Coordinates of C-alpha atoms and ligand atoms in Angstrom, one line a residue:
X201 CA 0.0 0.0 0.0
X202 CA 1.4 3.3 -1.0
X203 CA 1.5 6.7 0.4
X204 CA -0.9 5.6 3.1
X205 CA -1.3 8.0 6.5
X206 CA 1.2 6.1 8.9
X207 CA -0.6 4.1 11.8
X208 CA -0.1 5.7 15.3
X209 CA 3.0 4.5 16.9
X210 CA 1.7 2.1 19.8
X211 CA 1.9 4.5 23.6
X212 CA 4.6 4.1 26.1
X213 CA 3.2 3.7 29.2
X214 CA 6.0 6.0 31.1
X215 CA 7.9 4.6 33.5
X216 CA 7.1 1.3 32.3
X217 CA 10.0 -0.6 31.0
X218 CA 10.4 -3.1 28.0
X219 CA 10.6 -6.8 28.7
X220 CA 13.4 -8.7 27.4
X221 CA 10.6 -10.7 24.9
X222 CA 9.6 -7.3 24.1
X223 CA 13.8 -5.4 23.7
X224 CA 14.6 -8.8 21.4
X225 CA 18.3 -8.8 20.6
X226 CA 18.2 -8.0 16.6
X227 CA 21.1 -6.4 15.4
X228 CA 20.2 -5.6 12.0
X229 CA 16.6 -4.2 11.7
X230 CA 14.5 -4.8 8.2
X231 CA 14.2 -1.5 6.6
X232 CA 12.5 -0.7 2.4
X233 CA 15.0 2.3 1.5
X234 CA 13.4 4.6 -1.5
X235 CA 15.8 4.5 -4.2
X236 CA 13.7 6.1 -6.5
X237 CA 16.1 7.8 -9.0
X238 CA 18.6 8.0 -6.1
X239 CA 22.1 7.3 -7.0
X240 CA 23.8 3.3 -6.0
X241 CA 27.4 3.3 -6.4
X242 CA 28.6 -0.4 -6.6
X243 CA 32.6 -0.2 -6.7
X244 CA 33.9 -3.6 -8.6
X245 CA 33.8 -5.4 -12.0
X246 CA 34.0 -8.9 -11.5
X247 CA 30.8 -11.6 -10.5
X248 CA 30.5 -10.1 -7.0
X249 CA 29.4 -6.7 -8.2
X250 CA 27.6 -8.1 -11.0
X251 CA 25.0 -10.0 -8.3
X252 CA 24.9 -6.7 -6.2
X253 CA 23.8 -5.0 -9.9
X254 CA 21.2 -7.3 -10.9
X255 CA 19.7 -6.9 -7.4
X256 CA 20.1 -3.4 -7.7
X257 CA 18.5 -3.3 -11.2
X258 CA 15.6 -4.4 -10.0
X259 CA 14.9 -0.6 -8.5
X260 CA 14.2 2.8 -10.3
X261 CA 18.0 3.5 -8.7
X262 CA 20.5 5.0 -11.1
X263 CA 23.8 3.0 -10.5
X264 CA 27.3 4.0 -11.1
X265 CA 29.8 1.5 -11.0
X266 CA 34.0 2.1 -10.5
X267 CA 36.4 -0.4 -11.4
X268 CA 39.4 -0.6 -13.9
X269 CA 37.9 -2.9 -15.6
X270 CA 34.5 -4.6 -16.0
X271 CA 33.6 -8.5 -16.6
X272 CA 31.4 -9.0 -20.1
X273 CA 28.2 -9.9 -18.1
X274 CA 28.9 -6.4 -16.9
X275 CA 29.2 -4.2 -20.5
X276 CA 26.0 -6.2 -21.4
X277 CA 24.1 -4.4 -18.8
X278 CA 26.3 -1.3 -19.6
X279 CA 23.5 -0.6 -22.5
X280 CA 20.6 -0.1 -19.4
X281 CA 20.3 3.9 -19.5
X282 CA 20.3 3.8 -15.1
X283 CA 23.8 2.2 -15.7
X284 CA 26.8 4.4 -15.7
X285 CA 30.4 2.9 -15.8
X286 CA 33.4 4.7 -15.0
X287 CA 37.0 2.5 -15.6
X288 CA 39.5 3.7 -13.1
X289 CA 40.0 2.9 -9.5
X290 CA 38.0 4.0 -6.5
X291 CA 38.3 7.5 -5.1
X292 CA 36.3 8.9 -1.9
X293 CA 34.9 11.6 -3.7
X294 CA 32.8 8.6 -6.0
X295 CA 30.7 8.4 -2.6
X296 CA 29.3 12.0 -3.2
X297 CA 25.9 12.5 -3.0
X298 CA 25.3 8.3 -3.3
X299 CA 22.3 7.0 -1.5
X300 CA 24.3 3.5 -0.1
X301 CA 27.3 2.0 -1.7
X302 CA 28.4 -1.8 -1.9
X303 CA 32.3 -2.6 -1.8
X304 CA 32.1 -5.3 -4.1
X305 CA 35.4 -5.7 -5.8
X306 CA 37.5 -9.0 -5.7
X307 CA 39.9 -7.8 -3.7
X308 CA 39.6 -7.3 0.0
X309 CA 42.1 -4.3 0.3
X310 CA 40.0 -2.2 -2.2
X311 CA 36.6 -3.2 -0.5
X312 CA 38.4 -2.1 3.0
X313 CA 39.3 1.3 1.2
X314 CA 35.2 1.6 0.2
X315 CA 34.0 0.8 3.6
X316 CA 36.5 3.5 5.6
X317 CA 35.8 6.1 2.8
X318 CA 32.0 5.7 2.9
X319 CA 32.5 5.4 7.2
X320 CA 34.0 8.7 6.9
X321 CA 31.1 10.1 4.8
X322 CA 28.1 8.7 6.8
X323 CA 26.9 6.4 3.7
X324 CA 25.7 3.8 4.4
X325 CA 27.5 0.8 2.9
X326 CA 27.9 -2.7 2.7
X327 CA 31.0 -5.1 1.9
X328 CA 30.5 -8.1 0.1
X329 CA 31.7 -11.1 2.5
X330 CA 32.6 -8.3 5.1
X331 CA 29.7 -7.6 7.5
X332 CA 31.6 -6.6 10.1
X333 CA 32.7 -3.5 7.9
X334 CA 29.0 -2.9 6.5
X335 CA 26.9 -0.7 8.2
X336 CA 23.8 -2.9 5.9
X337 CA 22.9 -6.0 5.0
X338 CA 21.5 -7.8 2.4
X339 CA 18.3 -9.8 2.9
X340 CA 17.6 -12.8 0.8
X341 CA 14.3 -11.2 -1.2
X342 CA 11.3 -12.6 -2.8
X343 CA 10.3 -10.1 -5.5
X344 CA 6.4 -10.3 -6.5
X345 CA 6.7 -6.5 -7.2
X346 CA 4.6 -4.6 -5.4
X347 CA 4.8 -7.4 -2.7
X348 CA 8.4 -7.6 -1.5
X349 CA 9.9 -10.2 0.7
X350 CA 12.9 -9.8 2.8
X351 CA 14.7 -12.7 4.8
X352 CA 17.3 -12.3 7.2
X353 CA 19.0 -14.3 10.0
X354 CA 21.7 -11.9 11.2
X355 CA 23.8 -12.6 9.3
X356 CA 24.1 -16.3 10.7
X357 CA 23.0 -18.4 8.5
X358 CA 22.4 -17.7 4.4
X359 CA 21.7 -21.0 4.0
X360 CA 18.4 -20.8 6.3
X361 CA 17.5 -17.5 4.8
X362 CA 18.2 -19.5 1.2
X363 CA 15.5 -22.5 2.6
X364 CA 12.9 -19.9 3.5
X365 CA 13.4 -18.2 0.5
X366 CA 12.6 -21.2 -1.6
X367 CA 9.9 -21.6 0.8
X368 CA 8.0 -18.6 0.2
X369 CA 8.7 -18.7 -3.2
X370 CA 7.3 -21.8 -4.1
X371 CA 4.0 -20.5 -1.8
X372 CA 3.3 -17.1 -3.5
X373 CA 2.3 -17.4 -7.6
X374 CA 5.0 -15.9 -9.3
X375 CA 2.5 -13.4 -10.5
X376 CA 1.2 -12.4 -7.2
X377 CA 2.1 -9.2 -7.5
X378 CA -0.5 -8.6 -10.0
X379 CA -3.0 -9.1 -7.1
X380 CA -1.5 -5.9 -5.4
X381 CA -1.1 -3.9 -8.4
X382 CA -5.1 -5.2 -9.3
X383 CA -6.2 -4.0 -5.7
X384 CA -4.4 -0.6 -5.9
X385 CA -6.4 -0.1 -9.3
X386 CA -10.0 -0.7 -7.8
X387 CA -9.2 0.9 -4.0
X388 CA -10.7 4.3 -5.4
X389 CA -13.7 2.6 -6.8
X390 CA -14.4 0.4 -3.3
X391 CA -13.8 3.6 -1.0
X392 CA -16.3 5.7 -3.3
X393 CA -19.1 2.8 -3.4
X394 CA -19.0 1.2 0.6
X395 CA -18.8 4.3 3.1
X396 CA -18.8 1.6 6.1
X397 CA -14.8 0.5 6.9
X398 CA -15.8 -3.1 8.2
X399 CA -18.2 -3.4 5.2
X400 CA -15.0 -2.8 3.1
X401 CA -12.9 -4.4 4.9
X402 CA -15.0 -7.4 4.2
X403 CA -15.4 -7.1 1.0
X404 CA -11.1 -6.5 0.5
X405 CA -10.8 -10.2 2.5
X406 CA -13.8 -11.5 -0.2
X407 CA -11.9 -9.9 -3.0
X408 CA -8.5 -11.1 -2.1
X409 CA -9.4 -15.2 -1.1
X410 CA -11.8 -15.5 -3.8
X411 CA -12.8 -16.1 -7.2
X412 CA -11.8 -12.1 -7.8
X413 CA -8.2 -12.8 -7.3
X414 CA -7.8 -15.6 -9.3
X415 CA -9.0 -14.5 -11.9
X416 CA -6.3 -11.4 -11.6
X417 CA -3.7 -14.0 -10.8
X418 CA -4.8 -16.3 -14.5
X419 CA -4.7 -12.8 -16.5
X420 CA -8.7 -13.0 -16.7
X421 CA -9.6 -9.4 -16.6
X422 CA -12.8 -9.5 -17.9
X423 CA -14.0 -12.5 -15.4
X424 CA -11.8 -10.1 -13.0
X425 CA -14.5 -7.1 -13.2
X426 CA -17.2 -9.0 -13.3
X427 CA -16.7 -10.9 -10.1
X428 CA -15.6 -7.6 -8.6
X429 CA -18.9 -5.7 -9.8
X430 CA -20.6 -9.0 -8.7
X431 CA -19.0 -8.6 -4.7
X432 CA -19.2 -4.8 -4.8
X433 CA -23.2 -4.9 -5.7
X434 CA -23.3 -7.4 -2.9
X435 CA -21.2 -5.5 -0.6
X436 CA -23.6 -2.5 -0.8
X437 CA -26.8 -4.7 -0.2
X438 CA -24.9 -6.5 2.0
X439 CA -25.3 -10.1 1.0
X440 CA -21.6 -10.8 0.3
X441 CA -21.0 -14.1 -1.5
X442 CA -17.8 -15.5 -1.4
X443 CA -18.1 -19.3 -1.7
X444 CA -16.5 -21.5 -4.5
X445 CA -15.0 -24.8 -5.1
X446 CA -11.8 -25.6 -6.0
X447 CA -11.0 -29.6 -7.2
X448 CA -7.7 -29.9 -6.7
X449 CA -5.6 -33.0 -8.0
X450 CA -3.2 -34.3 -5.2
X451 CA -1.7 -36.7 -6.9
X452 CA -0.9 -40.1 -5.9
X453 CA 0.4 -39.9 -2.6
X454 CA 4.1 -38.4 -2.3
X455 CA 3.5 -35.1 -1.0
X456 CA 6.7 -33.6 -3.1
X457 CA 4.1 -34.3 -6.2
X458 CA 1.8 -32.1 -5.3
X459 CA 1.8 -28.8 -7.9
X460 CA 2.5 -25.1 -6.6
X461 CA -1.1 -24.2 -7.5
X462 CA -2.6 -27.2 -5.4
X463 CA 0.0 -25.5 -2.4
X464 CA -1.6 -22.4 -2.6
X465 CA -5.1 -23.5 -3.4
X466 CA -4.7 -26.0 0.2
X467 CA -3.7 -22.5 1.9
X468 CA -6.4 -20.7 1.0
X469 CA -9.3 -23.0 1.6
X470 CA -12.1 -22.9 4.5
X471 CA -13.2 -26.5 3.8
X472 CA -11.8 -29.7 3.0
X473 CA -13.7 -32.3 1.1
X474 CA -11.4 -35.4 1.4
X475 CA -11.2 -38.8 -0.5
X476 CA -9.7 -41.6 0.7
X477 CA -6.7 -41.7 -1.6
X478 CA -5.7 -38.4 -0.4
X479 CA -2.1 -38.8 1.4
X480 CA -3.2 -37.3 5.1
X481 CA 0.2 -35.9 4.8
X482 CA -0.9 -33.6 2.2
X483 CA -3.8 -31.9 4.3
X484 CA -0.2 -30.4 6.3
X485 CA -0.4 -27.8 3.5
X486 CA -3.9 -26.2 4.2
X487 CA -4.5 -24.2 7.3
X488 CA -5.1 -25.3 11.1
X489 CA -8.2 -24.2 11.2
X490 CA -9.7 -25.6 8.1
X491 CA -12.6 -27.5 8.6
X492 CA -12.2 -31.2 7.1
X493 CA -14.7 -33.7 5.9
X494 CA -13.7 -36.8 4.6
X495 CA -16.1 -38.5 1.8
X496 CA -13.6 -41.2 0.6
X497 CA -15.0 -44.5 0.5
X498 CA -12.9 -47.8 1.2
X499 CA -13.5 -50.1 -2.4
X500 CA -16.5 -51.8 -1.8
X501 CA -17.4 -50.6 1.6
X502 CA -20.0 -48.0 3.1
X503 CA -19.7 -45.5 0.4
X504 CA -20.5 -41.6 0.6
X505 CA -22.8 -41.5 -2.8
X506 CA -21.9 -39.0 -5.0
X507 CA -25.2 -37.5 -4.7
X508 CA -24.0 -36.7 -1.2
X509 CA -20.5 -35.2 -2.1
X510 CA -22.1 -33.1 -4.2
X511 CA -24.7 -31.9 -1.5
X512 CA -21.8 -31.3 0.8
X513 CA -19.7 -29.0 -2.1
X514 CA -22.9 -27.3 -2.9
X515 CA -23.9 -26.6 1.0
X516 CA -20.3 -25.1 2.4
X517 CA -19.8 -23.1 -0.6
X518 CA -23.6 -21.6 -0.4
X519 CA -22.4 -20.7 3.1
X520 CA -19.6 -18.6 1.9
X521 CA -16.7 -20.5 2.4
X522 CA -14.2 -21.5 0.0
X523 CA -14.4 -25.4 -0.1
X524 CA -10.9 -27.3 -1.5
X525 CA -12.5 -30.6 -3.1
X526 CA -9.2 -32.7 -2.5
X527 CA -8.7 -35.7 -5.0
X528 CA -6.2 -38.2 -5.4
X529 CA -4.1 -38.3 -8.6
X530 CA -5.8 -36.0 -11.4
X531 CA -9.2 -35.7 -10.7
X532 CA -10.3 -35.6 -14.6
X533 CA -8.8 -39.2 -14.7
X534 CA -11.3 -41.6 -13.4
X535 CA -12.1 -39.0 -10.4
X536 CA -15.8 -38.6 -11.5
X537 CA -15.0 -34.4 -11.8
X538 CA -17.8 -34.0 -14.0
X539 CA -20.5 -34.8 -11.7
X540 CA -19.0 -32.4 -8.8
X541 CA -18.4 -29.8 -11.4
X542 CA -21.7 -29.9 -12.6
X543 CA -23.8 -29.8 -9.8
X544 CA -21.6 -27.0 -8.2
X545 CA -22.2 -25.1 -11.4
X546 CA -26.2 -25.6 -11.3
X547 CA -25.8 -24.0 -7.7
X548 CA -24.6 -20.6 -9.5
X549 CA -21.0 -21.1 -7.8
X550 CA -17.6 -20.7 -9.2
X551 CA -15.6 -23.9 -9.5
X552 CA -12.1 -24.3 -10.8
X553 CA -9.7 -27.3 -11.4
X554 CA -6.3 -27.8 -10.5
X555 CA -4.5 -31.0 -12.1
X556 CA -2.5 -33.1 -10.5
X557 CA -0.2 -36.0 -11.5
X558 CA -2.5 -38.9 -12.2
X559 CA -1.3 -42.6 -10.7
X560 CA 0.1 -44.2 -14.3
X561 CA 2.6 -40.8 -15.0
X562 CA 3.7 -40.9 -11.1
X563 CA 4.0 -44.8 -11.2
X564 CA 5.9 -45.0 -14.5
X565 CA 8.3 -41.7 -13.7
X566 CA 8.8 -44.1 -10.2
X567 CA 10.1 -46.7 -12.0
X568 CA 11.6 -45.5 -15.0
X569 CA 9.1 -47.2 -17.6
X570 CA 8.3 -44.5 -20.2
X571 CA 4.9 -44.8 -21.3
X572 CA 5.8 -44.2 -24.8
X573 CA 8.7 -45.1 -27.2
X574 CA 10.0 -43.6 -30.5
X575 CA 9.0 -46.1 -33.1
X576 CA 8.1 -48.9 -30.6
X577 CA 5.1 -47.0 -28.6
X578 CA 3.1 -44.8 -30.2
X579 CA -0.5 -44.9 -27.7
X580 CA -1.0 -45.0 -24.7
X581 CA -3.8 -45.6 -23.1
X582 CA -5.6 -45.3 -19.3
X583 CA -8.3 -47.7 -19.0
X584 CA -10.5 -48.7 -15.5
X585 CA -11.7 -52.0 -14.6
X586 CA -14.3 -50.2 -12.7
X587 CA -17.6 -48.9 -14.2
X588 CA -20.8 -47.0 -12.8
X589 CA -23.1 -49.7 -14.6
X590 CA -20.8 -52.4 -14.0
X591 CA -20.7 -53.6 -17.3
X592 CA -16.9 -54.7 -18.6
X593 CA -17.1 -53.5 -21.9
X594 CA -13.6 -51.9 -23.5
X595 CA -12.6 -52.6 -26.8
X596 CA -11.1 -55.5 -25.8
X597 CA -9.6 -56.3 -30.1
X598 CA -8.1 -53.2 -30.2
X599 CA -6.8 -53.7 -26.6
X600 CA -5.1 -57.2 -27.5
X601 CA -3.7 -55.9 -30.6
X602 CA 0.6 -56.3 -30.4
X603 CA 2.3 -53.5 -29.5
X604 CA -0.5 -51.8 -27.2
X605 CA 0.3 -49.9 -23.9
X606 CA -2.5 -49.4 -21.4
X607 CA -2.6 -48.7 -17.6
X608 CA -5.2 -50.2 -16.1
X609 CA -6.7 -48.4 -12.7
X610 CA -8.6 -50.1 -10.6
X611 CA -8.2 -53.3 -11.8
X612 CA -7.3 -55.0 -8.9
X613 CA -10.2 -57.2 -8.1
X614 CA -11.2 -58.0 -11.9
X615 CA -7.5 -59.0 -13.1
X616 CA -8.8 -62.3 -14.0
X617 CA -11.2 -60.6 -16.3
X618 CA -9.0 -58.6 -18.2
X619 CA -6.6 -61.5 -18.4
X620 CA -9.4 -63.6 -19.9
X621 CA -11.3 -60.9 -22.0
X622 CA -7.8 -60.1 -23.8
X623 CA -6.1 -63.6 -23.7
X624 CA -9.6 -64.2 -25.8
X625 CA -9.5 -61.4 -28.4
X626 CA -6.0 -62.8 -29.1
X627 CA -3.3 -60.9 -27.3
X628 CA 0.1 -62.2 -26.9
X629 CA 0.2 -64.5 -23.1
X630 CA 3.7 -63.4 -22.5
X631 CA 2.8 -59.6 -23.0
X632 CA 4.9 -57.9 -20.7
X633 CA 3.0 -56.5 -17.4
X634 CA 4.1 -54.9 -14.6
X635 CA 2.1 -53.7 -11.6
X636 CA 2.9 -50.9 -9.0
X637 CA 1.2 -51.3 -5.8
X638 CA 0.9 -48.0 -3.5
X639 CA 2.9 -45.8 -6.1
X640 CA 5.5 -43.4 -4.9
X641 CA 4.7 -43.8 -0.9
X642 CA 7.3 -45.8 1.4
X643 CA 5.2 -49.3 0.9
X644 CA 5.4 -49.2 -3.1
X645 CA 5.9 -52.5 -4.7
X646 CA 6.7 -53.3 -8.1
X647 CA 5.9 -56.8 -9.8
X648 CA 6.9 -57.9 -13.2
X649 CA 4.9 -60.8 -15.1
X650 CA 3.2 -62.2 -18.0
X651 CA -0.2 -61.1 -19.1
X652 CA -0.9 -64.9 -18.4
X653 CA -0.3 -65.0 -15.2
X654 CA -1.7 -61.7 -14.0
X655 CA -4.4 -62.5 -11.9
X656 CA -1.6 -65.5 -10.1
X657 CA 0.7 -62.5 -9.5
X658 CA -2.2 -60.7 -7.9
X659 CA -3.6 -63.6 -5.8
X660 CA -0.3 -65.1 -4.7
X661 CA 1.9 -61.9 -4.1
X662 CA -1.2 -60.6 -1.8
X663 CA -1.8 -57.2 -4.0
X664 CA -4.6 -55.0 -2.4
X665 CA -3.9 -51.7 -4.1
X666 CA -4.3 -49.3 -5.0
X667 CA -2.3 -50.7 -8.1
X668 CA -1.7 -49.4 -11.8
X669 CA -1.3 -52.4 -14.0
X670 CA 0.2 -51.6 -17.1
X671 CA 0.1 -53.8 -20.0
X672 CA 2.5 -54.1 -22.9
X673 CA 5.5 -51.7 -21.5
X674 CA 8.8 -53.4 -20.3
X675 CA 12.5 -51.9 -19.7
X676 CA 14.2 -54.3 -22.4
X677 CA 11.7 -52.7 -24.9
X678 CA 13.2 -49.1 -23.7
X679 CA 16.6 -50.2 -23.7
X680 CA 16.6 -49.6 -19.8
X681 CA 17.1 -51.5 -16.8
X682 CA 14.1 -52.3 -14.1
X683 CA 14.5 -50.9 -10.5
X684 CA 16.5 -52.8 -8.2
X685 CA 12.8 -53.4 -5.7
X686 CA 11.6 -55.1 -8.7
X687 CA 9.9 -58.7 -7.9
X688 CA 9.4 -61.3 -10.8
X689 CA 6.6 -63.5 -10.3
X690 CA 6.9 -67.5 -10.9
X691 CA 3.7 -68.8 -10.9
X692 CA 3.3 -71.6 -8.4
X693 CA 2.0 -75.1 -9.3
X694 CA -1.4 -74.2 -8.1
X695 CA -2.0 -71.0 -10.0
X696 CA -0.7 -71.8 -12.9
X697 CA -3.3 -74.7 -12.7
X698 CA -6.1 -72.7 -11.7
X699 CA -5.4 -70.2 -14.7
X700 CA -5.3 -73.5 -17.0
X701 CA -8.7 -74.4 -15.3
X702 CA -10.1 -71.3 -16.0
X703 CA -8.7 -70.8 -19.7
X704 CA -10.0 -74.3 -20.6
X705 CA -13.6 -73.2 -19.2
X706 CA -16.1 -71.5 -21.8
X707 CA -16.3 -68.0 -21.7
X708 CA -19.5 -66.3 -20.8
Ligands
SAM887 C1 -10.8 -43.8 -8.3 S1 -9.3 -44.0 -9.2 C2 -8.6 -42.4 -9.1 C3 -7.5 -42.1 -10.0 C4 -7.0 -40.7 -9.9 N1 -7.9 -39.7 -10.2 C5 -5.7 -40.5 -10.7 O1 -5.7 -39.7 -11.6 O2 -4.7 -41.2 -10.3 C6 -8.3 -44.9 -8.1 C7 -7.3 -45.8 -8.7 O3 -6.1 -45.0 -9.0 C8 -5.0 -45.8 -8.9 N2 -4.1 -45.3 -7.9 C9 -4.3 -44.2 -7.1 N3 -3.3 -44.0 -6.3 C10 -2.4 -44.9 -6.6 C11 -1.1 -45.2 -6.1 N4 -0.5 -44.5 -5.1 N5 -0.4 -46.3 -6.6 C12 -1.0 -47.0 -7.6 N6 -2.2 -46.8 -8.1 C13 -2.9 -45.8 -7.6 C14 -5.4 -47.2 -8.6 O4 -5.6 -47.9 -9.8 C15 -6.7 -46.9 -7.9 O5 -7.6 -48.0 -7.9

C-alpha cells in the first residue's frame, strides 16, 4: 500500500519498562529504502558486483559503477540507461551525493578502502563477504513486485534465509504481484461505493481469497471485473457471497508431487472435502483451522454417494466459504469431476480445477518405464476395470492388438477378467505387465509378469492396491534396466493350474 497516513505509533506507558521478549536482541533491523532515481554506487567489475547490480537493477535506482575494468556480463548491462560505468579505481569523492554504496570488488584491500571512505562520509554501505565492515545488509528477497519479501537471520545463516526463500517462493504465484497492483487499481472505486470501513474491509478479504483474485492472478480481466462488480453490488446490499470450489488434483500420494497451485489452493481454503486416496500428509499444507470432511470411500465398503459429495460441495460453498475438493491423482482421470463440477455449477458457484499427476505418469516416472517409445510405442492408453453400470465393456480387439500400452486403474479385483477378455480377443500371453502397488509412498511394490499369469501374480503376491497395471511396456523394450525393488513373479504349481482351469472353461 502506498502513500498511506502512517498508523499511530503504539503508547509508552511511562515509567514502564520493555521486557526482554519485548527489547529482542536484533542487530540488523528490516528496513525498504526509496531509491527512487537516487544514485547506488557499486565499486567492482568482476561476479560479486555483477549480483549486487542485478539486485540493484531491479529498482528505479540510477547505479554507477567504479572499477578498472568490468567482466562481459557487466558491459551487457552497460547498454541499461540507469547504468553508468566509470573505468579507473575508486576515489572517496565517487561516494558524493550516493544514497548507499556496496564494496564489491575481488579484492579485499580495495573493498576495505570503500568501507572507511563511505564510514567517513556517513553512507551507508555494505561489503560483500565483510559484515563486520558494512553498516547494511543484504536480505535474501522474494520479489512479486509490489509485494516484497525480505529474509534475514543476522547474518548467521544464508543458508536458512536461502530454505525460506525457496519456501516462500514456491507458496506465492510468481505473478502475485498482480493481485497488489489489481487491488491498488479498484481501491478508489471500493472507497467511493462502501462508506462503512468493516463493510470494506470485508469485502477486500472476499476480494482477495476469492474467485476475484484468481481470476487477476490467470490474466482474466474480464472474469476479473465481473466478479468484482458481482461482490461490490453485494457489498452494498450486504449479502456478500464469497463461496467457491476448488478440485484440486493431489496426486498419488508423495507429497513432493503435489503442484505449486494445489500449495496455494490448500492455503487458502475454508473447507476440505477429502477422499480416501488423499495422502493425510498432504492436508499439512492447508490451514489449522480448516474444517475437514472426509467423503472417501474404502473399495466396496460404506460409500458416501456421490449424490452426497455433491450436496456437501454445494452446501459449504452456499455458506460462503471457499471449499478445497481434494482428489487423489488427477481428478479428470477416473475421479468422476464432471458430476461435482456440474452440480456446483447448477448452484450458480464458481468452480475451478487444479490437475495433479494422475497414478500411471507418477507410477511409470517411479520406476523408470516410459509410457511411450520412438518407433516402438506410439499410444498409450488409461483404461479402468471399474464402471458406474458395472458392465466390462472396453474394446477389448483393439486392446489385445501387439504392440499396445495401457494402464489399467482399478483393476485389482477384476484382473482375471481382463486376463481372460484379452487372452480371448487374441493378445500375446507373455505380453509384458508390470504392476505398481501403492505408487511413490514408502510401501510401493513393483511386480513384473506375464499377461498370463496376471491374476496369479495378484492372488499369490497378496496385492490390495491401489495398483496401476500396465500392459504391454517393459524396460528391455526401452533399452533400460528395471529398479533394483523389482519382484518377478513364478507362478506356483497351483496358479498356474487354476489359470489353466479357467482358460479351458467356456467364456461367458
Ligand atoms: C478412483 S481412481 C482415481 C484415479 C486418480 N484420479 C488418478 O488420476 O490417479 C483410483 C485408482 O487410481 C490408482 N491409484 C491411485 N493412487 C495410486 C497409487 N499410489 N499407486 C498405484 N495406483 C494408484 C489405482 O488404480 C486406484 O484403484
Amino acid at each position: 500500500m502506498r502513500n498511506r497516513a502512517l498508523p499511530p505509533l503504539p503508547s509508552v506507558v511511562e515509567g514502564a519498562s520493555l521486557t526482554r521478549s519485548e527489547r529482542s536482541s536484533l542487530r540488523y533491523f528490516p528496513i525498504f529504502v526509496d531509491l527512487d532515481n537516487r544514485e547506488v554506487l557499486i565499486v567492482g567489475g568482476g561476479e560479486k558486483a555483477l549480483q549486487k547490480l542485478r539486485l540493484i537493477a531491479k529498482t528505479t535506482a540510477r547505479v554507477r559503477m567504479v572499477a578498472p575494468e568490468f567482466d562481459a556480463g557487466i558491459l551487457e548491462l552497460e547498454r541499461e540507461p540507469a547504468v553508468t560505468l566509470v573505468r579507473r579505481g575508486f576515489a572517496p569523492a565517487d561516494l558524493a551525493g550516493v544514497a548507499i554504496a556496496f564494496a564489491a570488488a575481488e579484492d579485499a584491500t580495495t573493498n576495505s578502502h570503500v568501507a572507511t571512505a563511505a564510514k567517513a562520509q556517513g553512507v551507508p554501505h555494505n561489503v560483500v563477504d565483510g559484515p563486520a565492515e558494512s553498516t547494511f545488509i543484504m536480505p535474501a528477497i522474494v520479489d512479486r513486485d509490489p509485494v516484497v519479501v525480505a529474509i534475514g537471520t543476522e547474518g548467521t545463516a544464508p543458508v536458512l534465509a536461502r530454505e525460506v526463500k525457496a519456501k516462500i517462493e514456491a507458496w506465492l504465484p510468481a505473478n502475485f504481484g498482480r493481485v497488489a497492483d489489481a487491488a491498488m487499481a479498484l481501491r478508489r472505486r471500493v472507497q467511493d461505493a462502501i462508506a462503512d470501513p468493516a463493510r470494506r474491509r470485508r469485502l477486500w478479504e472476499t476480494l482477495l481469497h476469492g474467485v476475484w483474485r484468481s481470476s487477476v492472478l490467470r490474466g482474466q480481466a474480464p472474469a476479473a471485473e465481473r466478479e468484482f462488480e458481482r461482490q461490490l453490488h453485494a457489498a452494498r446490499i450486504g449479502t456478500q457471497f464469497a463461496g467457491s470450489v476448488t478440485l484440486i488434483g493431489c496426486g498419488p500420494g508423495d507429497p513432493d508431487l503435489l503442484t505449486l497451485k494445489a500449495q496455494q489452493r490448500l492455503q487458502e481454503a475454508d473447507v476440505l472435502v477429502v477422499d480416501r486416496l488423499v495422502n493425510p500428509a498432504i492436508l499439512e499444507y492447508a490451514r489449522r483451522d480448516a474444517v475437514r470432511i472426509d467423503v472417501g470411500k474404502e473399495p466396496e465398503g460404506p460409500s458416501a454417494a456421490q449424490d452426497d459429495i455433491n450436496r456437501i460441495l454445494v452446501r459449504e460453498a452456499l455458506k460462503g466459504q471457499r471449499v478445497a475438493r481434494l482428489k487423489g491423482g488427477d481428478a479428470f482421470v477416473f475421479g468422476r469431476a464432471a458430476e461435482e463440477m456440474a452440480a456446483v455449477r447448477a448452484a450458480g458457484i464458481p468452480v475451478e480445477v487444479v490437475p495433479g499427476i494422475t497414478a500411471a505418469h507418477a507410477c511409470a516416472a517411479g520406476i523408470g518405464l516410459p509410457l511411450t517409445l520412438r518407433q516402438k510405442v506410439r499410444q498409450f492408453a488409461v483404461v479402468t476395470g471399474a464402471s458406474a453400470d458395472g458392465a466390462f465393456d472396453l474394446d477389448w480387439n483393439a486392446l489385445a492388438k501387439p504392440g499396445q500400452a495401457f494402464a489399467i486403474y482399478m483393476g485389482v479385483r477384476s484382473a482375471g477378467r481382463f486376463r481372460d477378455e484379452l487372452l480371448a480377443a487374441g493378445a500375446d500371453q507373455q505380453t509384458a505387465v508390470v504392476i505398481v502397488e501403492n505408487g511413490t509412498l514408502a510401501s510401493e511394490r513393483v511386480i513384473a509378469t506375464e499377461l498370463g499369469h496376471l491374476a496369479g501374480a495378484i492372488e499369490d503376491l497378496g496385492v490390495k492396491g491401489p495398483a496401476i497395471i500396465f500392459v504391454g511396456l517393459d524396460w528391455v523394450a526401452a533399452g533400460l534396466s528395471p529398479p533394483d525393488k523389482l519382484e518377478r513373479y513364478q507362478p506356483k504349481a497351483a496358479s498356474a493350474a487354476r489359470d489353466f482351469e479357467r482358460r479351458l472353461a467356456p467364456q461367458g
